[in-house]
Coordinates of C-alpha atoms and ligand atoms in Angstrom, one line a residue:
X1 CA 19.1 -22.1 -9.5
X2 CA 15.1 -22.2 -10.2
X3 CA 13.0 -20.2 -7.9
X4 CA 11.1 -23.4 -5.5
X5 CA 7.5 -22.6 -4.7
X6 CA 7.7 -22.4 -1.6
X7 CA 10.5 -19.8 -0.8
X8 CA 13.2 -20.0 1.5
X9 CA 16.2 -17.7 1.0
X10 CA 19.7 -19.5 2.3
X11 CA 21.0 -17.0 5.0
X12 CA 18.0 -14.9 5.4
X13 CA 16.4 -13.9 8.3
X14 CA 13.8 -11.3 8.0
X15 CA 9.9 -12.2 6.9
X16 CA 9.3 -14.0 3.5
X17 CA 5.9 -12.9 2.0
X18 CA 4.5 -14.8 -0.7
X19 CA 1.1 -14.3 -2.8
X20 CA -0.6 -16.8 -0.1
X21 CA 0.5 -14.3 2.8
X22 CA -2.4 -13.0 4.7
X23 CA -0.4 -9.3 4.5
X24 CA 0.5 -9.6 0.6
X25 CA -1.5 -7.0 -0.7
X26 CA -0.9 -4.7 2.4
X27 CA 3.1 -5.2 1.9
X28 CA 2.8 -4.7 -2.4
X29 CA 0.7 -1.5 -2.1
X30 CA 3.0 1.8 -2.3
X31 CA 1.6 5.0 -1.6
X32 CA 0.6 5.8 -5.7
X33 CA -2.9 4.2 -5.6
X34 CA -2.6 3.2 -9.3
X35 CA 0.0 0.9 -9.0
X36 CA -1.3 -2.3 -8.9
X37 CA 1.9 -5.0 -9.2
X38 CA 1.9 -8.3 -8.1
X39 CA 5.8 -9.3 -7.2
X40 CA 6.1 -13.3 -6.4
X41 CA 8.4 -12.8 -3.2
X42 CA 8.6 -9.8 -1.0
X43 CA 11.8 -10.1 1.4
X44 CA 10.9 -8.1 4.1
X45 CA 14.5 -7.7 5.4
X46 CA 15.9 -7.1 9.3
X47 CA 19.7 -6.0 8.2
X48 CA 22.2 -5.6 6.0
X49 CA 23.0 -9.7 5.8
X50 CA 19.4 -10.0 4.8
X51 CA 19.6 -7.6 1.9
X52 CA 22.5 -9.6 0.8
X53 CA 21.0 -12.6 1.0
X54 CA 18.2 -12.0 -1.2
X55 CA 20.2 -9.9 -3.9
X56 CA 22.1 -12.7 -4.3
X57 CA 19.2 -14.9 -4.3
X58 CA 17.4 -12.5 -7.2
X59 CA 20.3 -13.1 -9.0
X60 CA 20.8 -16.9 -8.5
X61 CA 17.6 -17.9 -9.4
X62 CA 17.3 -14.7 -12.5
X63 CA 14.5 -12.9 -10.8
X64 CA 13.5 -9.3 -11.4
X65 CA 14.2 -7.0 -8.5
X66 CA 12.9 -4.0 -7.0
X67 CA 14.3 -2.1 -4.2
X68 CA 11.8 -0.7 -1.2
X69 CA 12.7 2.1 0.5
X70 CA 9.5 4.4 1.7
X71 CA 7.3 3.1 -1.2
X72 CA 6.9 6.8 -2.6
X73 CA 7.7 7.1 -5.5
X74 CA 5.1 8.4 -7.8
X75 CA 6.2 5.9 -10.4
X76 CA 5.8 2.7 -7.9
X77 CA 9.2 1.3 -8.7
X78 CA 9.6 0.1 -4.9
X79 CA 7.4 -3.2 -6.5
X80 CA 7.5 -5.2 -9.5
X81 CA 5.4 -7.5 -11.4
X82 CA 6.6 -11.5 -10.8
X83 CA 9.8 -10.7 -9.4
X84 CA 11.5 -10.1 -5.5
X85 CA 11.0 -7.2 -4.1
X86 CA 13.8 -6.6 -1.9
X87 CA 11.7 -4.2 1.6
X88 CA 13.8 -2.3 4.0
X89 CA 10.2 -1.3 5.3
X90 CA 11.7 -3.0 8.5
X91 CA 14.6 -0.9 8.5
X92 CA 13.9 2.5 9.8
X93 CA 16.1 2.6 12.8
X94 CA 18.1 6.4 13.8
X95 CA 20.7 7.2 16.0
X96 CA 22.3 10.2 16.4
X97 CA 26.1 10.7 17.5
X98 CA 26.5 14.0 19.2
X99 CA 30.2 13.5 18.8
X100 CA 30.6 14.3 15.6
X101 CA 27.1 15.7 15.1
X102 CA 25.8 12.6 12.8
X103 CA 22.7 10.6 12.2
X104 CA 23.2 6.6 11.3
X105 CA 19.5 6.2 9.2
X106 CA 18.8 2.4 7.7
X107 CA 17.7 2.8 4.7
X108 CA 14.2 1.9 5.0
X109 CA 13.5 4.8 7.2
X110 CA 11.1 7.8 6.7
X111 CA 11.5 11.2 7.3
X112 CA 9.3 11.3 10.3
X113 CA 11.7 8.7 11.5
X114 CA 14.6 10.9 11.2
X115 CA 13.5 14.3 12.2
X116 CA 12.4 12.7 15.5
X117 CA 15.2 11.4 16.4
X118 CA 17.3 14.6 15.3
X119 CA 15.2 16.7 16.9
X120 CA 15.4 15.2 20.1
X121 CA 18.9 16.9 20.2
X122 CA 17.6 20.2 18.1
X123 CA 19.2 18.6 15.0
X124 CA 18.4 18.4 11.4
X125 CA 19.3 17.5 8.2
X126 CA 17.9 18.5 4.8
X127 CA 14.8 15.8 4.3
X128 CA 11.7 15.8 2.3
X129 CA 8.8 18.3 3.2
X130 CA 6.5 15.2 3.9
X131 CA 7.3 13.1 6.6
X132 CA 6.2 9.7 5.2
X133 CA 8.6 10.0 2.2
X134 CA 11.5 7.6 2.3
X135 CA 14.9 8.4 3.1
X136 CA 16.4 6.1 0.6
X137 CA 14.9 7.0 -2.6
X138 CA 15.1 10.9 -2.2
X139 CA 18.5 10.9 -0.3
X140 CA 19.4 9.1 -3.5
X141 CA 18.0 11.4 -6.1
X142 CA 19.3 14.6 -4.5
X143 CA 17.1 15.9 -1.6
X144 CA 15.5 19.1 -1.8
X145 CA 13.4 20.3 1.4
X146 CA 13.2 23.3 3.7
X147 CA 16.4 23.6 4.9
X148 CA 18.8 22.9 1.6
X149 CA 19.7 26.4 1.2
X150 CA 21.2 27.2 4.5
X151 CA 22.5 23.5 4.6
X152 CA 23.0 21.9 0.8
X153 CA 20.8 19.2 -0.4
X154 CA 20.3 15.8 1.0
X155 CA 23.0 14.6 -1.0
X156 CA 25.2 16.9 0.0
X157 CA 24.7 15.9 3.4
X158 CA 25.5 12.3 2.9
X159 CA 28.7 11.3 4.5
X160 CA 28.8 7.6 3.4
X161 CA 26.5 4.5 3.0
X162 CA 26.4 1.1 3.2
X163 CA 25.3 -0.6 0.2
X164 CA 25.0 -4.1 -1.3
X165 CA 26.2 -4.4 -4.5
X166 CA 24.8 -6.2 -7.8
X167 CA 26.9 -9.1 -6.5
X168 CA 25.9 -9.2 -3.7
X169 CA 28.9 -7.7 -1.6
X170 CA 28.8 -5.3 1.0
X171 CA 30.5 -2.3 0.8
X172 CA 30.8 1.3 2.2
X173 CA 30.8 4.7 -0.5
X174 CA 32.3 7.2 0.9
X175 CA 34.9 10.1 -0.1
X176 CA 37.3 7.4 0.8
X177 CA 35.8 4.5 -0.1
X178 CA 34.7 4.0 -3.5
X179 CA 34.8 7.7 -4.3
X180 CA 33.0 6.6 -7.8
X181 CA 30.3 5.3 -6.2
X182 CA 30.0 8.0 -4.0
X183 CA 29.4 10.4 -6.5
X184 CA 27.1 8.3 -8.5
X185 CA 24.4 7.7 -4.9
X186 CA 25.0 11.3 -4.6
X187 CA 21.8 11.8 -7.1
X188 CA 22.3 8.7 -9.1
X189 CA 19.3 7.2 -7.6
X190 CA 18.7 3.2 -6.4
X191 CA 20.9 2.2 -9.4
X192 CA 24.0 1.1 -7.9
X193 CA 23.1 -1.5 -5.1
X194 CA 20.8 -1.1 -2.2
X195 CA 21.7 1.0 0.7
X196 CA 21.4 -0.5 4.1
X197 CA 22.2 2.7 5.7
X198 CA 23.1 6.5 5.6
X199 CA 25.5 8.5 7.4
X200 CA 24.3 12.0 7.8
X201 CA 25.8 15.5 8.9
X202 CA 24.0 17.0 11.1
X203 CA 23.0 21.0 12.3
X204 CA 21.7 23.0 14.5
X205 CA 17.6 23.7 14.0
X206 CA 15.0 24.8 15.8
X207 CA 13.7 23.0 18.0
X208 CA 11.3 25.9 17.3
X209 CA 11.3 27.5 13.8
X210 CA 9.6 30.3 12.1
X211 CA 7.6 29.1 10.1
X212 CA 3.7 28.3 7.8
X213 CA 2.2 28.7 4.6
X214 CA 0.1 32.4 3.5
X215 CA -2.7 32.3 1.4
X216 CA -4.0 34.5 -1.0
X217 CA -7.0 34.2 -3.3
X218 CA -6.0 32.4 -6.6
X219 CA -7.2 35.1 -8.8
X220 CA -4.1 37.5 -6.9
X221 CA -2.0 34.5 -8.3
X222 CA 0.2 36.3 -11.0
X223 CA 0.6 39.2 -8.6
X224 CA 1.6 37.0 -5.7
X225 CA 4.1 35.4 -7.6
X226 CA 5.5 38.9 -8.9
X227 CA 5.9 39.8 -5.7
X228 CA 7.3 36.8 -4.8
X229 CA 10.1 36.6 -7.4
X230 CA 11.7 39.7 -6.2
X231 CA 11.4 38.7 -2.3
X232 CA 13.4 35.5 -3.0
X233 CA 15.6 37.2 -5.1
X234 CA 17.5 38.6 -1.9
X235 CA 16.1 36.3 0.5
X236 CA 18.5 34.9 3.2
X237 CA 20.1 31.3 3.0
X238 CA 18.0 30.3 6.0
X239 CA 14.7 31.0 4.6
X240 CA 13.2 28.1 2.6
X241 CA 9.7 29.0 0.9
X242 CA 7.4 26.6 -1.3
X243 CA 4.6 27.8 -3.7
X244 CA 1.6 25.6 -3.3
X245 CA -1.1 26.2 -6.0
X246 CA -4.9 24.6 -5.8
X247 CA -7.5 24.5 -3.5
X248 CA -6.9 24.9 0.1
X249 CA -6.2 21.6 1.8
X250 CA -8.8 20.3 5.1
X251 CA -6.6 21.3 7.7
X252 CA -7.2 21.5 11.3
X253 CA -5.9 24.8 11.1
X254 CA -8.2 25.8 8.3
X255 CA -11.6 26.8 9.2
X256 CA -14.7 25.4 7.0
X257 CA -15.1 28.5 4.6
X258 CA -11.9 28.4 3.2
X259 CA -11.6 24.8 3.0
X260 CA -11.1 23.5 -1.1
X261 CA -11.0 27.2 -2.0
X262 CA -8.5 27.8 -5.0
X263 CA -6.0 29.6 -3.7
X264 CA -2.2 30.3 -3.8
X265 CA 0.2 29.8 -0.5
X266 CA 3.6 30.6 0.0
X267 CA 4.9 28.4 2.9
X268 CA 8.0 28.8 4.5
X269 CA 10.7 27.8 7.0
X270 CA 13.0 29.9 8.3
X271 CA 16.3 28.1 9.7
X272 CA 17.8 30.3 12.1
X273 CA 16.0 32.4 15.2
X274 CA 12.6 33.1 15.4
X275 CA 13.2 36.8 15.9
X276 CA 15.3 36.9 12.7
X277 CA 13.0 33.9 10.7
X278 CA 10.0 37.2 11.8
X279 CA 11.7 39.6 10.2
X280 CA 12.2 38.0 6.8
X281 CA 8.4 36.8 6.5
X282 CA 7.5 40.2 7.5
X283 CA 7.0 41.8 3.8
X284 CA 5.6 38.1 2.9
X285 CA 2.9 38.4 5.4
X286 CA 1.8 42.2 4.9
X287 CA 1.7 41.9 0.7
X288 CA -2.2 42.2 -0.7
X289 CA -5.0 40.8 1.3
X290 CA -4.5 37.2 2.3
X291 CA -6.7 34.7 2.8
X292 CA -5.5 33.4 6.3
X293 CA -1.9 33.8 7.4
X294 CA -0.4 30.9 9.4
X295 CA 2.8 31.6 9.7
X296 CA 4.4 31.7 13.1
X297 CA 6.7 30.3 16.0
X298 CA 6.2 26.0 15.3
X299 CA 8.2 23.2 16.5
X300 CA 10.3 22.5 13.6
X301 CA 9.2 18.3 13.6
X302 CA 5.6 19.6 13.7
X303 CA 6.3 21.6 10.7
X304 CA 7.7 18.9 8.6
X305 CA 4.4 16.8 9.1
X306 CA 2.1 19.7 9.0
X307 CA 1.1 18.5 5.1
X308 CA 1.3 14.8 5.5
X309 CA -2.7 14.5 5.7
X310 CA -2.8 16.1 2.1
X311 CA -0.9 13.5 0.3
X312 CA -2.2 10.5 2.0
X313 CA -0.9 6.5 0.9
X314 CA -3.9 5.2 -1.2
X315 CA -5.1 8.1 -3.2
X316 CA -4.3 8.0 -7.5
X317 CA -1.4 10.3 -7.9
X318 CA -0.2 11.2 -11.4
X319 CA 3.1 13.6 -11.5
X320 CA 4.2 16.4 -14.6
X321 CA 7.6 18.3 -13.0
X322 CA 10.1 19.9 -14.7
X323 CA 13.0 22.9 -14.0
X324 CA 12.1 26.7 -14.9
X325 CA 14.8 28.5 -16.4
X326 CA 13.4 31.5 -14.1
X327 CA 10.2 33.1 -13.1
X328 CA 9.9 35.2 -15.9
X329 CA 6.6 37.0 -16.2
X330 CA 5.3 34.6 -18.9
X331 CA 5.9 31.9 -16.8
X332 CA 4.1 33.4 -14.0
X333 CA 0.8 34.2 -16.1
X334 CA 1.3 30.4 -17.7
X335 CA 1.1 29.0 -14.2
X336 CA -1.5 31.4 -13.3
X337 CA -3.6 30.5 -16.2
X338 CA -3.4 26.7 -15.4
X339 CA -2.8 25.7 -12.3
X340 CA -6.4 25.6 -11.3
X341 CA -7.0 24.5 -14.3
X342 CA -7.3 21.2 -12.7
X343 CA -10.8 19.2 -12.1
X344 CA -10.3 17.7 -8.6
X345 CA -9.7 19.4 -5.6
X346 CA -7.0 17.3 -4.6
X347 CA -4.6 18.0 -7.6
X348 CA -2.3 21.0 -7.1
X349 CA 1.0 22.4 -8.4
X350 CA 4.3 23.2 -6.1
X351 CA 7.5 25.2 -6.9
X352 CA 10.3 24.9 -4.7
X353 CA 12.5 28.0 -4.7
X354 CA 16.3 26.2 -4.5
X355 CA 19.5 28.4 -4.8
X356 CA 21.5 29.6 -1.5
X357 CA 23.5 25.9 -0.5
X358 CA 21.8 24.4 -3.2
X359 CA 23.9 26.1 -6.0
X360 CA 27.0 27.0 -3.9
X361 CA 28.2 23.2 -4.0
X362 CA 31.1 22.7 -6.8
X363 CA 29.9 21.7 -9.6
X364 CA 30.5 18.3 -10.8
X365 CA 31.3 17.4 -7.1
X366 CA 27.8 15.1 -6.9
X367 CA 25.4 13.2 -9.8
X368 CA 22.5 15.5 -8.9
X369 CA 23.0 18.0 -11.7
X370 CA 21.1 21.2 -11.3
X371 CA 23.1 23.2 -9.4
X372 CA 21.9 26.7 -11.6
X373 CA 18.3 26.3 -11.2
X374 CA 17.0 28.9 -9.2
X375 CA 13.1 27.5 -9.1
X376 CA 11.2 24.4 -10.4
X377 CA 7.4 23.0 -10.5
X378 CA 5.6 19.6 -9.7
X379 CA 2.2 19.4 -10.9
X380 CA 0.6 16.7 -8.8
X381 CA -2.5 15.5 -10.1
X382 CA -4.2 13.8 -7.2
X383 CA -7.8 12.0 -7.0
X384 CA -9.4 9.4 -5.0
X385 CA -9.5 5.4 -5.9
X386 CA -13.2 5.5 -5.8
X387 CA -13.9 8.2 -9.0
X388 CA -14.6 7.0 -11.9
X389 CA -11.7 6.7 -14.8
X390 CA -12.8 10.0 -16.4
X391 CA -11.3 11.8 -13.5
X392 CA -8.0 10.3 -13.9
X393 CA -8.1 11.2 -17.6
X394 CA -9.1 14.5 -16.9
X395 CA -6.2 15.1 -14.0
X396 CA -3.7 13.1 -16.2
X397 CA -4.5 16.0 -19.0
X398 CA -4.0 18.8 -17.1
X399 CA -0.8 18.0 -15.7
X400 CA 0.1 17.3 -19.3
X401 CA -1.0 20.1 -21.0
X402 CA 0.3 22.3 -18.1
X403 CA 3.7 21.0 -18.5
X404 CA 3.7 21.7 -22.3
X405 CA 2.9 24.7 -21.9
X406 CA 6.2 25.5 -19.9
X407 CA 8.0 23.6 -22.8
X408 CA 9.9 27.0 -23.9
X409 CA 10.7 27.4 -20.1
X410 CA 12.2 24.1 -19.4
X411 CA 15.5 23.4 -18.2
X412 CA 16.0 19.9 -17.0
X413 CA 14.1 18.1 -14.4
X414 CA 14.8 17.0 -10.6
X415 CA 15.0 12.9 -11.3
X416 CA 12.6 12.4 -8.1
X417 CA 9.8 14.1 -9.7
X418 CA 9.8 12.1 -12.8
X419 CA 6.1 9.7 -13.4
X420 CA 7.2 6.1 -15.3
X421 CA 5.7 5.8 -18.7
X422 CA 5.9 8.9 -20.2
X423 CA 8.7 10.0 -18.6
X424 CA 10.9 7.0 -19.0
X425 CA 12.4 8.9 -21.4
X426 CA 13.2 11.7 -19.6
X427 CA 16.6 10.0 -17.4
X428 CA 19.0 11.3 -19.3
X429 CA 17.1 15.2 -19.4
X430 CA 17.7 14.9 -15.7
X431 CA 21.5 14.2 -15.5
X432 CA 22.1 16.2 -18.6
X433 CA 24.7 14.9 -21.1
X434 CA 27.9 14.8 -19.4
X435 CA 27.0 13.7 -15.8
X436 CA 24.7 10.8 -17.7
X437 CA 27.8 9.5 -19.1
X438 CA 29.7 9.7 -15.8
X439 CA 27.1 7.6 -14.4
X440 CA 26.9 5.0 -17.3
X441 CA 30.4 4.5 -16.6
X442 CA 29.4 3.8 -12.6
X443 CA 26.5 1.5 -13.8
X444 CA 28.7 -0.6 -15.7
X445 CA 31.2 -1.0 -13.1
X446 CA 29.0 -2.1 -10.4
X447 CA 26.1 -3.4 -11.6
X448 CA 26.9 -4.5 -15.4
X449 CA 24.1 -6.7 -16.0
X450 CA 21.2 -4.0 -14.8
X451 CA 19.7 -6.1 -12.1
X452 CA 19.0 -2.7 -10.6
X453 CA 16.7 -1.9 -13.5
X454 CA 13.1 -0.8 -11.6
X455 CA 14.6 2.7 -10.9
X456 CA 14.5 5.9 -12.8
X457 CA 17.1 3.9 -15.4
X458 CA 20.8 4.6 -16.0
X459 CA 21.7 1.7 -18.8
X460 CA 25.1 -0.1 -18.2
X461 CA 25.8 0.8 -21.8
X462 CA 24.1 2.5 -25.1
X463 CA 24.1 0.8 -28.5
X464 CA 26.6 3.6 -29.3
X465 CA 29.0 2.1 -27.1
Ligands
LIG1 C1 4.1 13.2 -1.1 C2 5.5 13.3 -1.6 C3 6.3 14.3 -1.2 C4 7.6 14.4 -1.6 N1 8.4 15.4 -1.2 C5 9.7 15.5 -1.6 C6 10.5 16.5 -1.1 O1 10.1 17.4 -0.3 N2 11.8 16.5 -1.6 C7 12.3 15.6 -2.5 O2 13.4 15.7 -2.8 N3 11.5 14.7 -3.0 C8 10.2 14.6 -2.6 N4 9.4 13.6 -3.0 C9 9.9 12.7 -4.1 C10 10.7 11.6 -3.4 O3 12.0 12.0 -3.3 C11 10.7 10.3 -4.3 O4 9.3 9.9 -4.4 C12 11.5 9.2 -3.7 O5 11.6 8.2 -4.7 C13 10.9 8.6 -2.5 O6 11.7 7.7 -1.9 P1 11.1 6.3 -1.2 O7 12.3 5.6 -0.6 O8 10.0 6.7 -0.4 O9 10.6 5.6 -2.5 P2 10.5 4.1 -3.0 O10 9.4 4.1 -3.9 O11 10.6 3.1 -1.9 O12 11.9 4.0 -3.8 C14 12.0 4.6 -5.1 C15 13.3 4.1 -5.7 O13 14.4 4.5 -5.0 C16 15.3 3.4 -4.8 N5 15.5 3.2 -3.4 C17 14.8 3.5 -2.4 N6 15.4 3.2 -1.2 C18 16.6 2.6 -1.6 C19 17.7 2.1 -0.8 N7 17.7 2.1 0.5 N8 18.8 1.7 -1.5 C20 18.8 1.7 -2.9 N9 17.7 2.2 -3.6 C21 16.7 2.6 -3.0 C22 14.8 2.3 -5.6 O14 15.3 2.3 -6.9 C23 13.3 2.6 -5.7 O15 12.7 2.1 -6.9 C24 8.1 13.4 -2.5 C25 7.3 12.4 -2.9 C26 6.0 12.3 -2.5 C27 5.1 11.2 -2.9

């Protein structure tokens, strides 16, 4: 079948927009600024049958697809140039079973989306730090967030999906169900089908968490960080910190003279009582002279949105990640040395401390590989549309060089961090050798003919084979 001009999709319910539409270039923009594609359908979908319909449209009538889920990812793969792009933008509904303590999610659904609803029962489930992020491509790439060392990573939260197939089928991964599959969402990324919905354990958090970022001056950076490495050494499951490195970020909370100062924060999030979340920030808070302390007792849904503002949809966003074989101290004084290296305010770097749940789960049980790593670093390089193209050269450089300068540090890379161009390459560093191969084998049983191709890339096959 050709594609007609004027689109209808047999079976299809949701909202067809086409280049004419007066909200085409509101529903192709993603939250990188820099991506800039022009996809000849987008099929906003309202459920599962609708997702069907237009995969099996894409591959009646040989179009290029690309899967929507939140639209976050740095690399813009949620649109595509020419071809369908298949939006569960629609799809954000939750609902929580206090039966068995579980969260139904569709799979176009944000974070926001699910930490309000969860919440609403003091329930959580590992999610992304930011609440606009998309369930579907991080629940698909592994997960890491707040509370992944008391409670595993997203993944290994995920109970079972719903998923359309290359084929257009319906089916449901679970242990039970397709355990092949299974393993392959379980950090495979959007490779395998689209997922209409997840299924979620749940736990006891909060409602009201210990929790907030400390600054310190950047110059204190390499002592902070000493410090640091030997307080997460022993640090209980429950406490989940971040390292944010750049200038300090307009909050409310921040008063004007410290606003776009360089400076180093630890934030954290402690998952268990206040009382007890007090006591293990204690040493945290009292270490050198910092800038302005803001930890303390915060709704746990108010936490999880407290950063959304500094990562707005719009801005040009160019990411350099990669896993740290440990904080040694020459990694500490080579972040120290260029993480405000950077040239706009707006860039920064981040290492998430992992470990706790994280490593605990048996190897080999999921796709998301990096079950060893103890800590790893995103360097964001962030800058407005408006700036000329020398500022994005200039960010795009020192993310770069940054990153090879950890190169003798380097072990791996979390596949949700990874950029497109440069780092197309990278796939297989992610999943390392053996689960790489695990997942080719996946890729060519469901989806042979890579129709799921605008992803973070597992081929069906290799020349080799
Ligand atoms: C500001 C910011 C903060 C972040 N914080 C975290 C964090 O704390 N923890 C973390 O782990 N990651 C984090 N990330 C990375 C995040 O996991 C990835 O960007 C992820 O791809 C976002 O998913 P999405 O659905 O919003 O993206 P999209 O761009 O919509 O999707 C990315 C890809 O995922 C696939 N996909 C998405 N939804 C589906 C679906 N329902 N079914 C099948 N395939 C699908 C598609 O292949 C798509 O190309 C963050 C990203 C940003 C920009």
């Amino acid at each position: 079948m050709t594609a007609p001009t004027a689109m209808q999709i047999p079976g299809f319910r949701g909202v067809l927009i086409t280049r004419d539409h007066h909200h085409y270039d509101d529903a192709r923009a993603v939250w990188n600024g820099t991506v800039d594609r022009r996809p000849r359908l987008i099929a906003r979908c309202s459920g599962t049958a609708d997702v069907a319909a237009a995969v099996r449209f894409a591959r009646d009538c040989d179009l290029e697809v690309a899967v929507r889920g939140g639209g976050h990812n740095v690399a813009g793969t949620a649109v595509c140039d020419d071809g369908i792009v298949v939006d569960l933008s629609a799809m954000r509904a939750v609902s929580v079973d206090l039966v068995d303590s579980t969260a139904l999610v569709q799979g176009g659904a944000l974070w926001g989306d699910v930490d309000h609803e969860t919440q609403a029962h003091g329930l959580a489930t590992t999610g992304g730090i930011v609440g606009h992020t998309g369930v579907g491509g991080l629940s698909l790439g592994g997960g890491i967030g707040w509370l992944m060392r008391k409670h595993g990573l997203t993944v290994d939260n995920l109970l079972e999906a719903e998923m359309v197939t290359a084929r257009g089928d319906i089916v449901r991964a679970s242990a039970n169900d397709h355990p092949d599959l299974f393993w392959a969402l379980r950090g495979g990324g959007g490779n395998f089908g689209v997922v209409s919905s997840f299924r979620f354990a749940l736990h006891p958090v909060g409602p009201t968490v210990m929790a907030g970022p400390v600054f310190w001056a950047a110059e204190d950076t390499a002592d902070v960080l000493r410090f640091y490495r030997d307080f997460v050494a022993d640090a209980p499951d429950e406490l989940g910190t971040v390292i944010r490195l750049g200038t300090v970020p307009p909050l409310p909370v921040v008063g004007d003279a410290l606003r776009f100062r360089p400076a180093v924060a630890v934030a954290s999030c402690y998952a268990g009582p206040v009382e007890a979340g007090e006591r293990a920030v204690r040493a945290l808070r009292q270490f050198g002279t910092p800038l302005v302390d803001l930890v303390g007792p915060k709704l746990y849904v108010d936490h999880q949105s407290s950063i959304d503002d500094t990562v707005p949809h719009g801005w040009h966003y160019y990411w350099k990640a990669t896993n740290l074989t440990g904080l040694s101290d020459a990694v500490i004084d080579i972040v120290a040395e260029h993480a405000f290296g950077a040239t706009s305010p707006r860039s920064y770097a981040a290492m998430f401390h992992m470990g706790g749940a994280v490593a605990r789960a048996p190897r080999g049980a999921t796709a998301y590989p990096a079950r060893d790593v103890d800590h790893n670093i995103i360097i964001d390089a962030a800058w407005l549309p408006e700036q000329d193209d020398t500022v994005g050269a200039a960010e795009t450089a020192w993310a770069r060089e940054f990153l090879d300068a950890l190169a003798p540090h380097r072990a791996g890379v979390y596949v949700n961090f990874l950029d497109s161009d440069d780092d197309t390459s990278r796939v297989r560093e992610a999943y390392g050798d053996a689960n790489y191969r695990r997942l080719v084998e996946v890729k060519a049983k469901y989806d042979p003919e890579n129709v799921f191709r605008n992803n973070k890339n597992i081929q069906p096959a290799t020349p080799a084979q």
